[in-house]
Every structure is written in structure tokens, then in C-alpha cells.
Tab-separated table of C-alpha atoms and ligand atoms in Angstrom:
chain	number	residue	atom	x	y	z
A	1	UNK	CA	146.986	-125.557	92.954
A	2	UNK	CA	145.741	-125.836	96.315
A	3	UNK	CA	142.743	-128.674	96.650
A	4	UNK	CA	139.619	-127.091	99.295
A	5	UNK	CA	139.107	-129.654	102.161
A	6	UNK	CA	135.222	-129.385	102.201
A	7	UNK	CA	133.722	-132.617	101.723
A	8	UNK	CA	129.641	-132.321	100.791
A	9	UNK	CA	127.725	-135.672	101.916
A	10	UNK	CA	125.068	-135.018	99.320
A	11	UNK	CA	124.675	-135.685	95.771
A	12	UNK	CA	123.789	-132.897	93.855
A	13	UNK	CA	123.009	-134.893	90.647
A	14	UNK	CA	120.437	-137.144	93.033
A	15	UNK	CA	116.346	-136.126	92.782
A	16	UNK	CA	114.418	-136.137	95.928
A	17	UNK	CA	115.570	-134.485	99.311
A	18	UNK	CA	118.608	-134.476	100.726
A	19	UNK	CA	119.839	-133.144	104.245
A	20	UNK	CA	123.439	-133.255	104.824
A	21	UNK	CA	126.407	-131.365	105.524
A	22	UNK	CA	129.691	-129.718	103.906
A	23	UNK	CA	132.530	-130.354	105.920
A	24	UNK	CA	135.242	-128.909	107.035
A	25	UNK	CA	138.266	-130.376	108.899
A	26	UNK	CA	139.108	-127.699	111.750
A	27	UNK	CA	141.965	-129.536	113.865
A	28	UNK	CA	141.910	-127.739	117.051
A	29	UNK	CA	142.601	-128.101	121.294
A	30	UNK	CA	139.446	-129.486	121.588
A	31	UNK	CA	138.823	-131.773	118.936
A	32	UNK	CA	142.234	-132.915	117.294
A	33	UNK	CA	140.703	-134.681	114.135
A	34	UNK	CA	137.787	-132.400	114.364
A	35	UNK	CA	135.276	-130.458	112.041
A	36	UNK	CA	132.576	-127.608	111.332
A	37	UNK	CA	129.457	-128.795	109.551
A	38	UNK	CA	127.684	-126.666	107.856
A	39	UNK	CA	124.091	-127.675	107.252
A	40	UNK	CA	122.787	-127.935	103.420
A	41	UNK	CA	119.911	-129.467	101.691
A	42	UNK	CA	119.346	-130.442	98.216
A	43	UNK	CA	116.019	-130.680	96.442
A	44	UNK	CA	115.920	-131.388	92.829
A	45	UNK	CA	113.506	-132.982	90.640
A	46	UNK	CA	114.216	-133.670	87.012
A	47	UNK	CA	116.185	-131.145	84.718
A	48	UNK	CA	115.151	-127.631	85.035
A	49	UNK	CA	117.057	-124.465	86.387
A	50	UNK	CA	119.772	-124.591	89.643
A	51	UNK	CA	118.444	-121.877	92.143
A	52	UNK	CA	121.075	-121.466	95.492
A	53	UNK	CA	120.115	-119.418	98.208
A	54	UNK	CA	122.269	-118.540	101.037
A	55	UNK	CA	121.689	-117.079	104.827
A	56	UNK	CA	123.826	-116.518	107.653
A	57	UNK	CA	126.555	-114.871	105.268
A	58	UNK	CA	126.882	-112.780	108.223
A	59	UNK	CA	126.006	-114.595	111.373
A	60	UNK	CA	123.760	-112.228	113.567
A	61	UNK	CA	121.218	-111.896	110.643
A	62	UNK	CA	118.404	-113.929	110.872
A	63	UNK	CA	115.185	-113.635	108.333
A	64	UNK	CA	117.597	-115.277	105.767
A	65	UNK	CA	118.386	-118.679	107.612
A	66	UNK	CA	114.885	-118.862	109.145
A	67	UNK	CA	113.434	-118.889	105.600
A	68	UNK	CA	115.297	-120.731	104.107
A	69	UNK	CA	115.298	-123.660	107.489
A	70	UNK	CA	111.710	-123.631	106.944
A	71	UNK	CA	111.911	-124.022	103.048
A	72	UNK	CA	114.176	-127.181	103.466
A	73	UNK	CA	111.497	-128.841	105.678
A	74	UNK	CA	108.863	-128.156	103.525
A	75	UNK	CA	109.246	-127.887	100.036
A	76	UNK	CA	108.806	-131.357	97.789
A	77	UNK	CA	110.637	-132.256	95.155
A	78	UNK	CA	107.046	-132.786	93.328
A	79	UNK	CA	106.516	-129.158	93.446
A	80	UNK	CA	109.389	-128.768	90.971
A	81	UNK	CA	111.553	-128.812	88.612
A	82	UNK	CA	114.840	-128.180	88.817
A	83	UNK	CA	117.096	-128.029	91.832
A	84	UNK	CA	117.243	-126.102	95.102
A	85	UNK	CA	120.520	-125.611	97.030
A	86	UNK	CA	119.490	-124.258	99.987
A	87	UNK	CA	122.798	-123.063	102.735
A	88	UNK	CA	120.971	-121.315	105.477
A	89	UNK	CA	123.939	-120.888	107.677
A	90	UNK	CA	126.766	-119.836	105.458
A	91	UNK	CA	129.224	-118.726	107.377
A	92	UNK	CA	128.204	-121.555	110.255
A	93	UNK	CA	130.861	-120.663	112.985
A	94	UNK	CA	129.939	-116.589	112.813
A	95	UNK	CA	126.031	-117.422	113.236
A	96	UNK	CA	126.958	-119.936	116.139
A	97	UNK	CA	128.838	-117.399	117.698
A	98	UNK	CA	125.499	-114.317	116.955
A	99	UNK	CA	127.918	-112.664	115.624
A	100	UNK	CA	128.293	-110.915	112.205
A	101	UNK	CA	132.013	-112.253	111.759
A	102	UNK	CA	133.604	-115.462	112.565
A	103	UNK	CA	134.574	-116.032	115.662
A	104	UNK	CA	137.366	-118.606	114.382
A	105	UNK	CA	139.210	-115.853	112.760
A	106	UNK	CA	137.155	-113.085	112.537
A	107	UNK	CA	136.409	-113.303	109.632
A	108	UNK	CA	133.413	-111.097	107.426
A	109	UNK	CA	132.664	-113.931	104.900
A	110	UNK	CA	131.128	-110.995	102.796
A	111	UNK	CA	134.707	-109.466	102.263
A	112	UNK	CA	136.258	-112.624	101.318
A	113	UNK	CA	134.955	-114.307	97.879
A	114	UNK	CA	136.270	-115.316	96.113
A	115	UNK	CA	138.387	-117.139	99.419
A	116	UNK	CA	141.066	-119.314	98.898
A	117	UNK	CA	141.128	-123.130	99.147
A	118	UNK	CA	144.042	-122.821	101.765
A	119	UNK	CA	143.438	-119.629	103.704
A	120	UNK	CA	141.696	-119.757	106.682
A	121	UNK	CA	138.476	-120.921	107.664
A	122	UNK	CA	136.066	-118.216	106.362
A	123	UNK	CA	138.402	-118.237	102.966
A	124	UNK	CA	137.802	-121.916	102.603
A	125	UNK	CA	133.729	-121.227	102.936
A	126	UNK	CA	133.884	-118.392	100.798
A	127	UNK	CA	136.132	-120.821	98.112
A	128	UNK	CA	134.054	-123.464	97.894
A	129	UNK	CA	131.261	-121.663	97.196
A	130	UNK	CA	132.643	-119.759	94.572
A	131	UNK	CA	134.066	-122.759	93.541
A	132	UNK	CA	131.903	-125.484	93.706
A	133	UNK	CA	128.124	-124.227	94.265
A	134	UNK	CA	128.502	-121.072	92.079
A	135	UNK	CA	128.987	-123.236	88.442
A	136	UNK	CA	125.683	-125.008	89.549
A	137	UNK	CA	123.219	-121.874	89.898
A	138	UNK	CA	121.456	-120.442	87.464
A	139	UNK	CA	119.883	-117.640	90.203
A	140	UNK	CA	121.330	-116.875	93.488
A	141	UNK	CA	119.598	-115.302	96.053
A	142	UNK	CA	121.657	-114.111	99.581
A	143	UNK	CA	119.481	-112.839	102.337
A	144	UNK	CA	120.916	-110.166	104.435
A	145	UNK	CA	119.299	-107.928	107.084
A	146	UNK	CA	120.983	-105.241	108.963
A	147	UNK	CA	122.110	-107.425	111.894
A	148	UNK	CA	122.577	-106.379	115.677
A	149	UNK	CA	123.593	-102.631	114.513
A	150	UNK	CA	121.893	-102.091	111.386
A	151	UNK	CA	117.939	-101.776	110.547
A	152	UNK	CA	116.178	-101.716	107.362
A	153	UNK	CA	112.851	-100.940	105.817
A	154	UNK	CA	112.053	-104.689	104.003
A	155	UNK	CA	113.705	-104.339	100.653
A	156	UNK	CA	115.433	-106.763	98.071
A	157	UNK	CA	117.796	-105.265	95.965
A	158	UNK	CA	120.015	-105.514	92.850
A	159	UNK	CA	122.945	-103.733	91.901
A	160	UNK	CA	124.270	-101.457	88.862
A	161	UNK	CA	126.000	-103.198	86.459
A	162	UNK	CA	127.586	-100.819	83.835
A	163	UNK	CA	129.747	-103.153	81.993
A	164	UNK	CA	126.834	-105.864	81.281
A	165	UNK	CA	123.203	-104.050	80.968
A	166	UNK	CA	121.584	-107.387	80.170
A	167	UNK	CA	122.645	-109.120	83.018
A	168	UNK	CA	121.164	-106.273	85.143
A	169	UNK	CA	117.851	-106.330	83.515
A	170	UNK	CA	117.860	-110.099	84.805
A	171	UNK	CA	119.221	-109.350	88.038
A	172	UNK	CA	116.965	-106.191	88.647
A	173	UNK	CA	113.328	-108.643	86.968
A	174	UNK	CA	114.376	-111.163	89.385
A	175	UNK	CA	114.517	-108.545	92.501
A	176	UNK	CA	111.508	-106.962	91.320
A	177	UNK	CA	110.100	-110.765	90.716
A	178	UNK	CA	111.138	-111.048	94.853
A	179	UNK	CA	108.490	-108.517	95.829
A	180	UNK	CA	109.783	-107.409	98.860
A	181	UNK	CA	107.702	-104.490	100.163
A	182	UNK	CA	110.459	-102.088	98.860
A	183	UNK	CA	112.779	-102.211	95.711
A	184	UNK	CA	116.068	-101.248	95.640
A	185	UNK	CA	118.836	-100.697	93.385
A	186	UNK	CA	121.576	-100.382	95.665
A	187	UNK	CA	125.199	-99.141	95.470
A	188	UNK	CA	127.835	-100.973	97.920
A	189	UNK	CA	130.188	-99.153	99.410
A	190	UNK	CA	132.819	-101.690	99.448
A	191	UNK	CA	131.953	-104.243	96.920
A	192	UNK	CA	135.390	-105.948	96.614
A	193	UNK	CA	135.294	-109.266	98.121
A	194	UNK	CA	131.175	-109.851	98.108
A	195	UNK	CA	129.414	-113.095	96.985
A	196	UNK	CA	127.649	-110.315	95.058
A	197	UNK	CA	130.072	-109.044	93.045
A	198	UNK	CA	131.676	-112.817	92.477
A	199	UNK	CA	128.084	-114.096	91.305
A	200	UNK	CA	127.437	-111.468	89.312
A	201	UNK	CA	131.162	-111.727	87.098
A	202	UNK	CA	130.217	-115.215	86.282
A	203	UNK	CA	127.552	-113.730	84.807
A	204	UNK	CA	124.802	-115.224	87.100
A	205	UNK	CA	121.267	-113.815	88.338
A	206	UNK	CA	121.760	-112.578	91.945
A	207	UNK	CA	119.380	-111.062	94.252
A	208	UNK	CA	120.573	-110.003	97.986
A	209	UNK	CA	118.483	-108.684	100.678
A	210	UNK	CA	118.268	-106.188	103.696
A	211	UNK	CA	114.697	-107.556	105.626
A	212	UNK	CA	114.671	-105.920	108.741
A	213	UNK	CA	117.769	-106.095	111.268
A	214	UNK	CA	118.399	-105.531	114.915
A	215	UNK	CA	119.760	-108.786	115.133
A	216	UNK	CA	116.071	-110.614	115.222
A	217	UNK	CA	113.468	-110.837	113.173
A	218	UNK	CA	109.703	-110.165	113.389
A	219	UNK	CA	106.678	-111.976	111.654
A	220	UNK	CA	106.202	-109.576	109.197
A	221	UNK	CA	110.012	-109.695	107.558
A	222	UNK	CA	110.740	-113.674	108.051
A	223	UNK	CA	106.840	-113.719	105.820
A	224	UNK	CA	108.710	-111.588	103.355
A	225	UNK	CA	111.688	-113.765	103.297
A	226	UNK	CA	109.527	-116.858	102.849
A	227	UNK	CA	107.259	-115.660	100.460
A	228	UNK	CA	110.183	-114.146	98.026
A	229	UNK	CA	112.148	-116.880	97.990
A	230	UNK	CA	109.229	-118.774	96.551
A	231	UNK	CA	108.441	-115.853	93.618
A	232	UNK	CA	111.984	-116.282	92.658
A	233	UNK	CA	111.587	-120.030	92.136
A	234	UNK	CA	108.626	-119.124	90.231
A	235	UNK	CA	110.372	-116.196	88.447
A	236	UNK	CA	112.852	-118.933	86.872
A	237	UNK	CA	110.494	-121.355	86.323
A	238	UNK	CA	111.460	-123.954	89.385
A	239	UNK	CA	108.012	-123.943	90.874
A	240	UNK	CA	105.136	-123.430	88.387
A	241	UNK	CA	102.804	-120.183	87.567
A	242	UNK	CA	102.870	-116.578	87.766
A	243	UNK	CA	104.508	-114.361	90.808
A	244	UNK	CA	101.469	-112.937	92.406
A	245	UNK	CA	102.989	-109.513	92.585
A	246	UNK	CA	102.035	-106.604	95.260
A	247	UNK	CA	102.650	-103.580	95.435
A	248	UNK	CA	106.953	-102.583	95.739
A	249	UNK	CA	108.120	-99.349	96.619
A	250	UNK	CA	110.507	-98.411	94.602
A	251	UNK	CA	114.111	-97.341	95.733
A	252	UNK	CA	117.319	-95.794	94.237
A	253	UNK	CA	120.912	-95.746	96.132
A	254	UNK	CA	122.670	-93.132	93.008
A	255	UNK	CA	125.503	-91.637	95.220
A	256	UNK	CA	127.688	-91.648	98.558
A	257	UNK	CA	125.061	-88.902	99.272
A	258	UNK	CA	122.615	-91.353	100.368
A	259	UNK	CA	124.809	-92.667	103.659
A	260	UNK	CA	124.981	-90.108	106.586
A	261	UNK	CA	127.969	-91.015	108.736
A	262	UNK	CA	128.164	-90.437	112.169
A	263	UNK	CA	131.642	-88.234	112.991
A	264	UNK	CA	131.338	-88.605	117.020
A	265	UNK	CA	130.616	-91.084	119.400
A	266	UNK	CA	127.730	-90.537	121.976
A	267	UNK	CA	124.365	-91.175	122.809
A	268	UNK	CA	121.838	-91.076	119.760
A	269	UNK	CA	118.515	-89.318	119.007
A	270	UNK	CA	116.674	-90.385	115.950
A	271	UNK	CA	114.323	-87.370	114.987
A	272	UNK	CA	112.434	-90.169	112.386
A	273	UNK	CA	111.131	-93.100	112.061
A	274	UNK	CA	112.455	-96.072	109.727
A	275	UNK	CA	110.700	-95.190	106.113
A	276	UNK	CA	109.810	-91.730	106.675
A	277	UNK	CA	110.190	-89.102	103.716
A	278	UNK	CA	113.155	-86.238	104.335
A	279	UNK	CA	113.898	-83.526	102.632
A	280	UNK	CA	117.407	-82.147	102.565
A	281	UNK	CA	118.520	-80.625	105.307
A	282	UNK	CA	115.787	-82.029	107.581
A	283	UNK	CA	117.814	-83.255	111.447
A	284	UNK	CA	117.516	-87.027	111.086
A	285	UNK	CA	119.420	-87.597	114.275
A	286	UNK	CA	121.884	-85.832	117.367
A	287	UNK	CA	124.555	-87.397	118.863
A	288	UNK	CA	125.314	-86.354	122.442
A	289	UNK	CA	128.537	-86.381	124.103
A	290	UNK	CA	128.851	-88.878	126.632
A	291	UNK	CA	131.084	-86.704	129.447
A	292	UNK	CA	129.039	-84.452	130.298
A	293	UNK	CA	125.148	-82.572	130.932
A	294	UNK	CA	124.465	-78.741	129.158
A	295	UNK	CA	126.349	-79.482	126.145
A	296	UNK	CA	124.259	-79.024	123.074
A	297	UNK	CA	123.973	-82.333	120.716
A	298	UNK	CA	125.410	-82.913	117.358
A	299	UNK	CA	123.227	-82.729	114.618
A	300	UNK	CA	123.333	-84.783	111.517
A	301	UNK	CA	121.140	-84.003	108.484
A	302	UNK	CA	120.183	-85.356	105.038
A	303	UNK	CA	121.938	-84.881	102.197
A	304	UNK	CA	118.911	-85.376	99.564
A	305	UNK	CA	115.160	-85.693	99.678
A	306	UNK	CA	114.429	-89.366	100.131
A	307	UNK	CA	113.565	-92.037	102.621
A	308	UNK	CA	114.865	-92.799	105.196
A	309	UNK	CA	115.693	-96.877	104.246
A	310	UNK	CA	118.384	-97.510	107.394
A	311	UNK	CA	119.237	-96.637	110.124
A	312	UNK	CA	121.745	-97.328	112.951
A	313	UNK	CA	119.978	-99.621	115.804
A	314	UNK	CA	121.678	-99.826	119.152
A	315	UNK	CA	120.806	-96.723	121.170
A	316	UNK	CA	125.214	-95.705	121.107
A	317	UNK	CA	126.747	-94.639	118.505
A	318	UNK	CA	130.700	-94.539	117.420
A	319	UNK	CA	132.855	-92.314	114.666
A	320	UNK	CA	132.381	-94.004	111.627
A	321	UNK	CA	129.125	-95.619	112.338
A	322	UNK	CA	126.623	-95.367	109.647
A	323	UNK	CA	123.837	-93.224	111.006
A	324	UNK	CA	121.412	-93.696	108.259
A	325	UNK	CA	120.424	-94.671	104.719
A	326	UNK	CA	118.395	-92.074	102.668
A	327	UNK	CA	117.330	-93.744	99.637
A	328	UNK	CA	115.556	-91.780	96.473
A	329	UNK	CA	111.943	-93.134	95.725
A	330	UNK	CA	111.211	-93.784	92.134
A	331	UNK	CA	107.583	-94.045	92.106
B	1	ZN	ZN1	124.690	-109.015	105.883
């Protein structure tokens, strides 16, 4: 059985604050004994629940480790009780890089859990989280956005879980407990490998995000980010009283009919706006071919009434690309 090189320099059983790293030997031209360190801080006070949240699972997705940075600098261990693992920059080489994947080995850290101990790089992140900080949460919250080619309406999410209902209930009252100005129960197109789907068969409480995207953020989704990270510490019981909840639009993902794939490349036209309501059949964007002037777009339409809760961001668009997101309101 292979042993995972990450070292962590913290103590996880220690109360107070603690800012260290996990790291990981990467031998390489330019540094022969050398390694990545991955930032991570520890705050824990007493016994109480384990909460671990996670950004920068993908690298060029930003609300996630911007929250969670300014959590680590600001909240006290008298505030709680419990612990706080807080790994804003998961996959640490891919958001050096801007990039969604490693740059390392190109690796999507998102399509790898559980990892392996002795693969490469992003195998060995992926590992040792499964491995190591997994067994200590209780609740595990992953911020995503949509990243430089993605854009979402502000929604936490949970997923479906058919084979254990009770564990969804927990997973969906702690996305609800998030508040994010929408609520969505999502369906992944390509769940194999996710820190969702690992969390979630250990039987775990797991949240995940999509605040926003474009590959920055904005004042209004990092405020989100911030501000549901603290209900969920409140939801379990970390930080003391009642989630102040607002309003949450409500969202469903039921199908493949929600996702409206893009079957050219060209230039695109989006006929709405982020978090408009469509009916079926209404043009949501046209493609236009790249070669040449007088030739009549492509138009793509929706497949159900909904809204529209993605869309693809830069202004070009490829076969294959996801063009948008139409998501059923429940409310
Ligand atoms: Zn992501």
C-alpha cells in the first residue's frame, strides 16, 4: 500500500489558529529537492463538529478562495466550537497557473477523487484529501463558480441522492441553510471522480457552489460566499445562533434537458440575460460561422420552461461547449 508524501505542518488536534502548509515533494529541473505548498489553516476550539471547506478545486475560480482567505484571517477560535479546516487553494499549482486544470499535469482535480497516493500530482491532492481531511469533517462545503468560460446566477447546490434519502435531507438543509440567492438541486453530468460524489459515499454533509464565474468575481458573489460559509457554521452548530435566512430562489436540474450544447463553433449571440425566465422553444442564443458575411446564424433554443441559471462566457464558442443552463424554478 502506497504511503501519500504530503506532510501537514499543523496539528489538527491543537485549539487556537494555525497557518501552515501541506506539502508536497515535487522534485523537478528547477528545484531538485523541491516542493508545492499548499496553504491551510486550522481553527478549532474545544470539541464540537469538524467543518472543511475547500476553494480553488479548479484554479481560475475565485469567490471560493477569496472567502475562505478572508475567513482564515478573521475568524477566532472564541467564536466557536468545534474546528474549521479551511483549504482555499486546493488544487494550488492549477490556481497559480489561472487556470482551471493543473498546469503540472493537467490535471482537473474535480475528476480525480478519490486520487491515488502515488499517481501524479493532482492524484496525490485529491488522495490526501479523501484520505486524510475527509474522516475529520462532519460538513464539507466546496466553492465553485463557473470559471473563465462558465457564468452562473449565485446558487449553492446539493445533489440527488437516491440510494440514501436521509443523507440528502442533510445535504439539501445545509444548502438551503447556505442561503445563496438561488437554490439548486443539481444533476452532474459527469459525477465520477468529484470530491462530491467521494464526500457524499462516506456519508458526509456536502454543499458545493456555482457563485458567479467569468474567471473573477464581483462584490456581490464573494459577499455571498462569505456570508454562507458562516450560516453553514451556524447550521451545524460551530458558531452560535440561528441562520438569518433571506429569501432563495429555488432551482431544479431533473434531466439532460436542462443543458443546451453548442454543435458549431463561431461567434455567439446571447438573446438573454443570465436569470431570465424561457419558455421552450424561446432562441437563447446564435452561433455564427466564422468564414464568412451573409450566412444566416445558428440558432439554439430551450428545451423546457425555466431559467436561464448558466451560460457560456467568452464571446467564442466551440462544438461541445455548453451554451447554457436552463434550470426549473420551484417556487
Ligand atoms: Zn469548479
Amino acid at each position: 500500500m502506497a504511503i501519500n508524501p504530503i506532510s501537514c505542518s499543523l496539528d489538527f488536534d491543537q485549539d487556537g489558529v494555525q497557518h501552515g502548509h501541506l506539502k508536497l515533494p515535487y522534485s523537478r529541473d528547477d528545484s531538485a529537492w523541491g516542493a508545492i505548498l499548499i496553504p491551510i489553516t486550522v481553527i478549532k476550539n474545544g470539541d464540537g463538529p469538524t467543518a472543511l471547506f475547500t476553494g480553488g478545486n479548479h484554479g481560475d475560480e475565485y469567490e471560493g478562495p477569496v472567502a475562505l482567505l478572508d475567513m482564515a484571517l478573521n475568524l477566532e477560535p472564541s467564536e466557536i466550537s468545534g474546528r474549521v479546516i479551511l483549504l482555499p487553494m486546493m488544487n494550488y499549482p492549477a490556481v497559480r497557473g489561472g487556470r482551471r486544470t493543473s498546469p503540472i499535469d493537467g490535471g482537473n482535480l474535480n475528476r480525480l477523487f478519490p486520487g491515488k497516493p502515488d499517481g501524479t500530482i493532482t492524484q496525490k491532492i485529491a488522495d490526501y484529501v479523501t484520505t486524510t481531511l475527509l474522516p475529520l469533517a462532519d460538513v464539507i462545503a466546496d466553492l465553485h463558480s463557473g470559471g473563465k468560460t462558465l457564468e452562473f446566477v449565485p446558487y449553492a447546490a446539493s445533489h440527488r441522492l437516491p440510494q440514501d434519502p436521509a443523507l440528502e435531507a442533510r445535504c439539501t438543509a445545509a444548502m438551503q441553510a447556505f442561503n445563496a440567492p438561488y437554490s439548486m438541486i443539481m444533476l452532474e453530468l459527469d459525477a465520477v471522480g468529484m470530491l462530491d460524489t467521494e464526500a457524499e459515499a462516506r456519508g458526509k454533509i456536502f454543499v458545493t457552489t456555482e457563485l458567479g464565474g467569468g474567471g473573477s468575481t464581483t462584490p456581490q458573489t464573494v459577499a455571498v460566499a462569505k456570508r454562507g460559509l458562516r450560516n453553514i457554521l451556524q447550521h451545524v452548530g460551530i458558531l452560535p445562533g440561528k441562520v438569518a435566512m433571506k429569501e432563495s430562489f429555488q432551482l431544479d436540474m431533473p434531466d439532460e434537458r436542462c443543458f443546451v450544447t453548442s454543435e458549431h463553433a463561431g461567434m455567439l449571440e446571447f438573446m438573454v440575460e443570465l436569470g431570465a425566465s424561457v419558455r421552450e422553444g424561446d432562441i437563447i442564443a446564435r452561433v455564427y460561422d466564422l468564414d464568412r458575411s451573409g450566412w444566416r446564424p445558428v440558432e439554439y433554443t430551450a428545451y423546457r420552461d425555466g431559467v436561464v441559471a448558466g451560460r457560456h462566457y467568452p464571446g467564442l464558442v466551440q462544438s461541445g461547449d455548453t451554451l447554457a443552463v436552463i434550470a426549473v424554478p420551484q417556487n
